[in-house]
Amino acid sequence: MFIGRQKELEMLSNQYHKNEFTFIPIYGRRRVGKTQLIEEFIRNKNAVFFTAINKGTYKNNLELLSKSIFDGSENAPVYSSFYDALDGICNLAQKEKLVFVIDEFPYLAQSDESIISILQQFIDLKFLKTNMMLILSGSSLSFMENQVLGYQSPLYGRRTGQIKLLPVDFRTARQFAPNFSKLDQAVMYGVTSAIPKYLSLFDDSLSLDENIQGQYFDRNAYLFEETDNLLKQEFKEPTLYQSIITAIANGASQMKDIQGKVGEESSIVATYMKPLLDTGIVKKEVPAMDNPGSRKTIYRLEDGMFRFWYRFVYPNVSLVALDKGHIVYERIKPQITTFMGEVFEKLCIEYMWSLYDRLPFAFQNISRWWGNNPDLKSQAEIDFVAYANDEKQAIFGECKWRNEALDKASVEGLIKRCEMFRQFTQKHYYLFSKSGFTSGARALAEERSDIRLIAFEDMFE
């Protein structure tokens, strides 16, 4: 069953119904649902769908492309060159509207460096004379952004649109397990990083615990080896990447701390860090309102599935391999609440965007803040600050995924921490809580118009 992606389908449909050549690159991390999106879109349409193969030769890919052009026939003739195959595609497009899809395009380009230039020539000299729709899809974000969309690419300037496919939002993720409680749906969202493939593995006829244990703590389960499989697909030498991920998952966030845990020079760690940032596994952060080159830069695991796996599964791989996963899960289960703290921050920021038209002002940026608080003479953190560069007001957010109601002292603590931001003449305080609020916190919010309390049960209705 196909779930979500209505905005992307609408965009593709609008492009398809133009009476001219259109070209849409679609890219995003593996398992995010690019192929499923394309298959849903081309359903009942005249299409040639070709998937290039990893480490395939030029000949291998040409044979598969030829077969795709001839509707998958086993006895299909093989074109003598990629040029001739594209000529065949062009002939089909002149007869009727055609969607031509090259899935995993980076694999095809790797089999012959001239393919991008040949494709550019066909677009300019032949495809533009048709109303064909060309879709190039790829999981290598750096390749798609540089070799397809980048200024140096022969294909630069020829796209009529593009889709960077991201993990689904919480409202969409909930549809994968509608019988779960909202709390369980939030945990599912967190441990899967809202990747459609992983969400589809969850069965809401079982309990959340049965799903997590069955998908992560069973040596035969899909997600048990997924991180290793992804790293091997993306990187030639995954060992050092694994070490960096492990260091971050276990609390190292600054480059010097990561370097210390990995045991390599900072230049080497920085070199290996870049691909992790490019693939979206790791996120580089600076405090809200700091410049991008801030000395306070930290690194976090952006991918929740990696964060869960390396925090809880990786240290227990040997036990899971010995079919002791059920024992491991019972031991780590109480720690999931702590794991969800970072997930809840992400959900709260997502919710803030959903409230955008109803907020006190139109913010441009929203992110965490941390650093020295000179008023309190201590280090402090704020879960998010929403602000606009030309505004004198800001929203300060607190997000608590705890089993206890958020109390008055927490509200007052946030207000006290924010006194240092004197550049804002108007401040708003938004506090989110998994378990609601005490009567004292509610009474304080009723007294002041700048405080808003939001319980998780009231979010995303």
mmCIF file of N, CA and C in Angstrom, residues 5-101:
data_model
loop_
_atom_site.group_PDB
_atom_site.id
_atom_site.type_symbol
_atom_site.label_atom_id
_atom_site.label_comp_id
_atom_site.label_asym_id
_atom_site.label_seq_id
_atom_site.Cartn_x
_atom_site.Cartn_y
_atom_site.Cartn_z
ATOM 1 N N ARG A 5 3.123 11.216 0.304
ATOM 2 C CA ARG A 5 3.794 11.792 -0.860
ATOM 3 C C ARG A 5 2.824 12.480 -1.822
ATOM 4 N N GLN A 6 1.729 13.004 -1.313
ATOM 5 C CA GLN A 6 0.748 13.639 -2.191
ATOM 6 C C GLN A 6 1.309 14.899 -2.851
ATOM 7 N N LYS A 7 2.098 15.661 -2.135
ATOM 8 C CA LYS A 7 2.675 16.869 -2.714
ATOM 9 C C LYS A 7 3.599 16.520 -3.873
ATOM 10 N N GLU A 8 4.408 15.485 -3.694
ATOM 11 C CA GLU A 8 5.336 15.070 -4.752
ATOM 12 C C GLU A 8 4.581 14.526 -5.963
ATOM 13 N N LEU A 9 3.535 13.748 -5.702
ATOM 14 C CA LEU A 9 2.736 13.214 -6.811
ATOM 15 C C LEU A 9 2.055 14.345 -7.584
ATOM 16 N N GLU A 10 1.585 15.348 -6.875
ATOM 17 C CA GLU A 10 0.941 16.479 -7.533
ATOM 18 C C GLU A 10 1.941 17.236 -8.409
ATOM 19 N N MET A 11 3.155 17.421 -7.890
ATOM 20 C CA MET A 11 4.176 18.118 -8.671
ATOM 21 C C MET A 11 4.510 17.335 -9.934
ATOM 22 N N LEU A 12 4.678 16.012 -9.813
ATOM 23 C CA LEU A 12 4.983 15.186 -10.975
ATOM 24 C C LEU A 12 3.836 15.217 -11.982
ATOM 25 N N SER A 13 2.627 15.187 -11.478
ATOM 26 C CA SER A 13 1.460 15.219 -12.363
ATOM 27 C C SER A 13 1.409 16.532 -13.147
ATOM 28 N N ASN A 14 1.700 17.646 -12.472
ATOM 29 C CA ASN A 14 1.703 18.945 -13.146
ATOM 30 C C ASN A 14 2.755 18.990 -14.252
ATOM 31 N N GLN A 15 3.913 18.403 -13.967
ATOM 32 C CA GLN A 15 4.966 18.356 -14.983
ATOM 33 C C GLN A 15 4.560 17.460 -16.152
ATOM 34 N N TYR A 16 3.918 16.356 -15.834
ATOM 35 C CA TYR A 16 3.519 15.384 -16.861
ATOM 36 C C TYR A 16 2.520 15.988 -17.838
ATOM 37 N N HIS A 17 1.638 16.817 -17.356
ATOM 38 C CA HIS A 17 0.565 17.349 -18.195
ATOM 39 C C HIS A 17 0.981 18.587 -18.993
ATOM 40 N N LYS A 18 2.241 18.978 -18.888
ATOM 41 C CA LYS A 18 2.732 20.030 -19.773
ATOM 42 C C LYS A 18 2.965 19.442 -21.157
ATOM 43 N N ASN A 19 2.605 20.161 -22.169
ATOM 44 C CA ASN A 19 2.762 19.681 -23.538
ATOM 45 C C ASN A 19 4.148 20.050 -24.066
ATOM 46 N N GLU A 20 5.162 19.584 -23.336
ATOM 47 C CA GLU A 20 6.552 19.873 -23.691
ATOM 48 C C GLU A 20 7.462 18.908 -22.942
ATOM 49 N N PHE A 21 8.731 18.909 -23.284
ATOM 50 C CA PHE A 21 9.704 18.058 -22.595
ATOM 51 C C PHE A 21 9.885 18.545 -21.160
ATOM 52 N N THR A 22 9.869 17.608 -20.227
ATOM 53 C CA THR A 22 10.136 17.929 -18.829
ATOM 54 C C THR A 22 11.179 16.965 -18.281
ATOM 55 N N PHE A 23 11.958 17.446 -17.336
ATOM 56 C CA PHE A 23 13.073 16.671 -16.791
ATOM 57 C C PHE A 23 13.110 16.881 -15.280
ATOM 58 N N ILE A 24 12.880 15.797 -14.535
ATOM 59 C CA ILE A 24 12.805 15.859 -13.073
ATOM 60 C C ILE A 24 13.824 14.902 -12.438
ATOM 61 N N PRO A 25 14.900 15.406 -11.836
ATOM 62 C CA PRO A 25 15.752 14.553 -10.998
ATOM 63 C C PRO A 25 15.070 14.314 -9.648
ATOM 64 N N ILE A 26 15.103 13.080 -9.185
ATOM 65 C CA ILE A 26 14.555 12.715 -7.875
ATOM 66 C C ILE A 26 15.675 12.053 -7.084
ATOM 67 N N TYR A 27 15.970 12.581 -5.901
ATOM 68 C CA TYR A 27 17.066 12.007 -5.136
ATOM 69 C C TYR A 27 16.746 12.019 -3.647
ATOM 70 N N GLY A 28 17.430 11.176 -2.918
ATOM 71 C CA GLY A 28 17.211 11.043 -1.481
ATOM 72 C C GLY A 28 17.912 9.792 -0.995
ATOM 73 N N ARG A 29 18.058 9.667 0.307
ATOM 74 C CA ARG A 29 18.783 8.533 0.875
ATOM 75 C C ARG A 29 18.088 7.221 0.557
ATOM 76 N N ARG A 30 18.824 6.134 0.697
ATOM 77 C CA ARG A 30 18.272 4.810 0.404
ATOM 78 C C ARG A 30 17.089 4.499 1.333
ATOM 79 N N ARG A 31 16.145 3.783 0.796
ATOM 80 C CA ARG A 31 14.942 3.305 1.503
ATOM 81 C C ARG A 31 13.916 4.413 1.764
ATOM 82 N N VAL A 32 14.169 5.625 1.251
ATOM 83 C CA VAL A 32 13.255 6.723 1.542
ATOM 84 C C VAL A 32 12.006 6.676 0.666
ATOM 85 N N GLY A 33 12.010 5.824 -0.372
ATOM 86 C CA GLY A 33 10.796 5.616 -1.152
ATOM 87 C C GLY A 33 10.790 6.238 -2.540
ATOM 88 N N LYS A 34 11.971 6.458 -3.114
ATOM 89 C CA LYS A 34 12.043 7.066 -4.453
ATOM 90 C C LYS A 34 11.411 6.164 -5.514
ATOM 91 N N THR A 35 11.795 4.892 -5.508
ATOM 92 C CA THR A 35 11.269 3.970 -6.514
ATOM 93 C C THR A 35 9.764 3.786 -6.352
ATOM 94 N N GLN A 36 9.295 3.686 -5.111
ATOM 95 C CA GLN A 36 7.859 3.518 -4.871
ATOM 96 C C GLN A 36 7.083 4.747 -5.355
ATOM 97 N N LEU A 37 7.644 5.935 -5.126
ATOM 98 C CA LEU A 37 7.007 7.164 -5.604
ATOM 99 C C LEU A 37 6.881 7.141 -7.125
ATOM 100 N N ILE A 38 7.966 6.785 -7.792
ATOM 101 C CA ILE A 38 7.954 6.779 -9.260
ATOM 102 C C ILE A 38 6.985 5.722 -9.788
ATOM 103 N N GLU A 39 7.004 4.547 -9.169
ATOM 104 C CA GLU A 39 6.095 3.482 -9.614
ATOM 105 C C GLU A 39 4.643 3.889 -9.432
ATOM 106 N N GLU A 40 4.340 4.563 -8.334
ATOM 107 C CA GLU A 40 2.981 5.045 -8.105
ATOM 108 C C GLU A 40 2.599 6.084 -9.162
ATOM 109 N N PHE A 41 3.542 6.952 -9.475
ATOM 110 C CA PHE A 41 3.258 8.008 -10.445
ATOM 111 C C PHE A 41 3.030 7.458 -11.856
ATOM 112 N N ILE A 42 3.828 6.490 -12.289
ATOM 113 C CA ILE A 42 3.723 6.019 -13.681
ATOM 114 C C ILE A 42 2.651 4.952 -13.860
ATOM 115 N N ARG A 43 1.975 4.594 -12.768
ATOM 116 C CA ARG A 43 0.912 3.595 -12.895
ATOM 117 C C ARG A 43 -0.117 4.060 -13.941
ATOM 118 N N ASN A 44 -0.431 3.172 -14.857
ATOM 119 C CA ASN A 44 -1.387 3.444 -15.948
ATOM 120 C C ASN A 44 -0.892 4.499 -16.932
ATOM 121 N N LYS A 45 0.424 4.758 -16.926
ATOM 122 C CA LYS A 45 0.996 5.674 -17.912
ATOM 123 C C LYS A 45 1.937 4.902 -18.832
ATOM 124 N N ASN A 46 2.122 5.409 -20.033
ATOM 125 C CA ASN A 46 3.086 4.822 -20.959
ATOM 126 C C ASN A 46 4.485 5.172 -20.472
ATOM 127 N N ALA A 47 5.258 4.188 -20.067
ATOM 128 C CA ALA A 47 6.546 4.458 -19.435
ATOM 129 C C ALA A 47 7.576 3.394 -19.786
ATOM 130 N N VAL A 48 8.823 3.820 -19.825
ATOM 131 C CA VAL A 48 9.976 2.924 -19.870
ATOM 132 C C VAL A 48 10.719 3.122 -18.563
ATOM 133 N N PHE A 49 10.762 2.073 -17.756
ATOM 134 C CA PHE A 49 11.375 2.151 -16.430
ATOM 135 C C PHE A 49 12.616 1.255 -16.416
ATOM 136 N N PHE A 50 13.764 1.876 -16.286
ATOM 137 C CA PHE A 50 15.044 1.151 -16.297
ATOM 138 C C PHE A 50 15.784 1.395 -14.994
ATOM 139 N N THR A 51 16.223 0.326 -14.350
ATOM 140 C CA THR A 51 17.007 0.431 -13.121
ATOM 141 C C THR A 51 18.431 -0.023 -13.388
ATOM 142 N N ALA A 52 19.385 0.890 -13.244
ATOM 143 C CA ALA A 52 20.796 0.542 -13.424
ATOM 144 C C ALA A 52 21.268 -0.313 -12.253
ATOM 145 N N ILE A 53 22.305 -1.084 -12.483
ATOM 146 C CA ILE A 53 22.784 -1.994 -11.441
ATOM 147 C C ILE A 53 24.123 -1.534 -10.891
ATOM 148 N N ASN A 54 24.299 -1.721 -9.604
ATOM 149 C CA ASN A 54 25.512 -1.325 -8.916
ATOM 150 C C ASN A 54 26.680 -2.171 -9.404
ATOM 151 N N LYS A 55 27.783 -1.497 -9.741
ATOM 152 C CA LYS A 55 29.003 -2.144 -10.222
ATOM 153 C C LYS A 55 28.777 -2.928 -11.515
ATOM 154 N N GLY A 56 27.676 -2.606 -12.195
ATOM 155 C CA GLY A 56 27.424 -3.249 -13.477
ATOM 156 C C GLY A 56 28.284 -2.640 -14.567
ATOM 157 N N THR A 57 28.615 -3.428 -15.548
ATOM 158 C CA THR A 57 29.398 -2.918 -16.667
ATOM 159 C C THR A 57 28.493 -2.139 -17.610
ATOM 160 N N TYR A 58 29.114 -1.429 -18.526
ATOM 161 C CA TYR A 58 28.368 -0.713 -19.559
ATOM 162 C C TYR A 58 27.478 -1.702 -20.314
ATOM 163 N N LYS A 59 28.038 -2.871 -20.631
ATOM 164 C CA LYS A 59 27.297 -3.898 -21.376
ATOM 165 C C LYS A 59 26.101 -4.413 -20.572
ATOM 166 N N ASN A 60 26.317 -4.673 -19.282
ATOM 167 C CA ASN A 60 25.218 -5.144 -18.421
ATOM 168 C C ASN A 60 24.056 -4.165 -18.435
ATOM 169 N N ASN A 61 24.376 -2.896 -18.217
ATOM 170 C CA ASN A 61 23.334 -1.879 -18.140
ATOM 171 C C ASN A 61 22.660 -1.645 -19.488
ATOM 172 N N LEU A 62 23.431 -1.756 -20.573
ATOM 173 C CA LEU A 62 22.848 -1.577 -21.900
ATOM 174 C C LEU A 62 21.859 -2.697 -22.213
ATOM 175 N N GLU A 63 22.189 -3.902 -21.801
ATOM 176 C CA GLU A 63 21.268 -5.038 -22.004
ATOM 177 C C GLU A 63 19.965 -4.819 -21.239
ATOM 178 N N LEU A 64 20.080 -4.342 -19.986
ATOM 179 C CA LEU A 64 18.879 -4.113 -19.181
ATOM 180 C C LEU A 64 18.049 -2.961 -19.724
ATOM 181 N N LEU A 65 18.723 -1.916 -20.192
ATOM 182 C CA LEU A 65 18.006 -0.790 -20.779
ATOM 183 C C LEU A 65 17.275 -1.228 -22.048
ATOM 184 N N SER A 66 17.948 -2.034 -22.867
ATOM 185 C CA SER A 66 17.322 -2.534 -24.102
ATOM 186 C C SER A 66 16.081 -3.348 -23.781
ATOM 187 N N LYS A 67 16.181 -4.191 -22.773
ATOM 188 C CA LYS A 67 15.043 -5.019 -22.380
ATOM 189 C C LYS A 67 13.892 -4.146 -21.876
ATOM 190 N N SER A 68 14.225 -3.066 -21.125
ATOM 191 C CA SER A 68 13.181 -2.166 -20.622
ATOM 192 C C SER A 68 12.464 -1.466 -21.771
ATOM 193 N N ILE A 69 13.210 -1.086 -22.780
ATOM 194 C CA ILE A 69 12.614 -0.393 -23.926
ATOM 195 C C ILE A 69 11.640 -1.305 -24.665
ATOM 196 N N PHE A 70 11.978 -2.576 -24.700
ATOM 197 C CA PHE A 70 11.108 -3.545 -25.367
ATOM 198 C C PHE A 70 10.177 -4.246 -24.380
ATOM 199 N N ASP A 71 9.780 -3.484 -23.358
ATOM 200 C CA ASP A 71 8.754 -3.923 -22.410
ATOM 201 C C ASP A 71 9.135 -5.205 -21.689
ATOM 202 N N GLY A 72 10.406 -5.368 -21.376
ATOM 203 C CA GLY A 72 10.861 -6.491 -20.574
ATOM 204 C C GLY A 72 10.963 -7.815 -21.290
ATOM 205 N N SER A 73 10.838 -7.812 -22.589
ATOM 206 C CA SER A 73 10.891 -9.064 -23.353
ATOM 207 C C SER A 73 12.246 -9.741 -23.222
ATOM 208 N N GLU A 74 12.222 -11.035 -22.927
ATOM 209 C CA GLU A 74 13.466 -11.789 -22.780
ATOM 210 C C GLU A 74 14.208 -11.894 -24.107
ATOM 211 N N ASN A 75 13.479 -11.820 -25.208
ATOM 212 C CA ASN A 75 14.093 -11.942 -26.525
ATOM 213 C C ASN A 75 14.364 -10.590 -27.170
ATOM 214 N N ALA A 76 14.380 -9.543 -26.351
ATOM 215 C CA ALA A 76 14.579 -8.193 -26.881
ATOM 216 C C ALA A 76 15.960 -8.056 -27.489
ATOM 217 N N PRO A 77 16.059 -7.406 -28.632
ATOM 218 C CA PRO A 77 17.382 -7.136 -29.208
ATOM 219 C C PRO A 77 18.143 -6.151 -28.333
ATOM 220 N N VAL A 78 19.443 -6.250 -28.333
ATOM 221 C CA VAL A 78 20.277 -5.359 -27.524
ATOM 222 C C VAL A 78 20.842 -4.275 -28.424
ATOM 223 N N TYR A 79 20.627 -3.031 -28.022
ATOM 224 C CA TYR A 79 21.171 -1.920 -28.789
ATOM 225 C C TYR A 79 22.694 -1.968 -28.761
ATOM 226 N N SER A 80 23.290 -1.451 -29.803
ATOM 227 C CA SER A 80 24.753 -1.516 -29.911
ATOM 228 C C SER A 80 25.445 -0.479 -29.024
ATOM 229 N N SER A 81 24.709 0.566 -28.618
ATOM 230 C CA SER A 81 25.303 1.614 -27.784
ATOM 231 C C SER A 81 24.209 2.323 -27.010
ATOM 232 N N PHE A 82 24.618 3.043 -25.997
ATOM 233 C CA PHE A 82 23.673 3.848 -25.230
ATOM 234 C C PHE A 82 23.053 4.916 -26.120
ATOM 235 N N TYR A 83 23.841 5.429 -27.049
ATOM 236 C CA TYR A 83 23.345 6.431 -27.993
ATOM 237 C C TYR A 83 22.168 5.862 -28.788
ATOM 238 N N ASP A 84 22.330 4.647 -29.304
ATOM 239 C CA ASP A 84 21.259 4.024 -30.087
ATOM 240 C C ASP A 84 20.030 3.743 -29.232
ATOM 241 N N ALA A 85 20.262 3.367 -27.966
ATOM 242 C CA ALA A 85 19.134 3.101 -27.068
ATOM 243 C C ALA A 85 18.325 4.372 -26.835
ATOM 244 N N LEU A 86 19.008 5.492 -26.634
ATOM 245 C CA LEU A 86 18.303 6.759 -26.447
ATOM 246 C C LEU A 86 17.563 7.167 -27.725
ATOM 247 N N ASP A 87 18.141 6.821 -28.854
ATOM 248 C CA ASP A 87 17.459 7.082 -30.126
ATOM 249 C C ASP A 87 16.150 6.296 -30.188
ATOM 250 N N GLY A 88 16.197 5.041 -29.704
ATOM 251 C CA GLY A 88 14.983 4.236 -29.655
ATOM 252 C C GLY A 88 13.935 4.839 -28.734
ATOM 253 N N ILE A 89 14.389 5.359 -27.588
ATOM 254 C CA ILE A 89 13.487 6.045 -26.661
ATOM 255 C C ILE A 89 12.847 7.259 -27.347
ATOM 256 N N CYS A 90 13.653 8.014 -28.070
ATOM 257 C CA CYS A 90 13.160 9.211 -28.748
ATOM 258 C C CYS A 90 12.088 8.853 -29.778
ATOM 259 N N ASN A 91 12.289 7.775 -30.477
ATOM 260 C CA ASN A 91 11.293 7.339 -31.469
ATOM 261 C C ASN A 91 9.967 6.993 -30.797
ATOM 262 N N LEU A 92 10.032 6.353 -29.627
ATOM 263 C CA LEU A 92 8.806 6.027 -28.892
ATOM 264 C C LEU A 92 8.094 7.294 -28.436
ATOM 265 N N ALA A 93 8.886 8.278 -27.985
ATOM 266 C CA ALA A 93 8.302 9.515 -27.467
ATOM 267 C C ALA A 93 7.653 10.352 -28.556
ATOM 268 N N GLN A 94 8.052 10.156 -29.803
ATOM 269 C CA GLN A 94 7.453 10.904 -30.903
ATOM 270 C C GLN A 94 6.080 10.360 -31.284
ATOM 271 N N LYS A 95 5.822 9.120 -30.869
ATOM 272 C CA LYS A 95 4.544 8.488 -31.206
ATOM 273 C C LYS A 95 3.459 8.833 -30.185
ATOM 274 N N GLU A 96 3.840 8.874 -28.912
ATOM 275 C CA GLU A 96 2.876 9.172 -27.845
ATOM 276 C C GLU A 96 3.619 9.656 -26.601
ATOM 277 N N LYS A 97 2.854 10.244 -25.676
ATOM 278 C CA LYS A 97 3.437 10.730 -24.423
ATOM 279 C C LYS A 97 4.160 9.582 -23.727
ATOM 280 N N LEU A 98 5.399 9.830 -23.272
ATOM 281 C CA LEU A 98 6.220 8.782 -22.674
ATOM 282 C C LEU A 98 6.927 9.318 -21.437
ATOM 283 N N VAL A 99 6.948 8.511 -20.370
ATOM 284 C CA VAL A 99 7.777 8.790 -19.196
ATOM 285 C C VAL A 99 8.980 7.853 -19.258
ATOM 286 N N PHE A 100 10.152 8.419 -19.304
ATOM 287 C CA PHE A 100 11.386 7.623 -19.352
ATOM 288 C C PHE A 100 12.102 7.780 -18.016
ATOM 289 N N VAL A 101 12.230 6.667 -17.303
ATOM 290 C CA VAL A 101 12.809 6.670 -15.956
ATOM 291 C C VAL A 101 14.124 5.911 -15.952
#
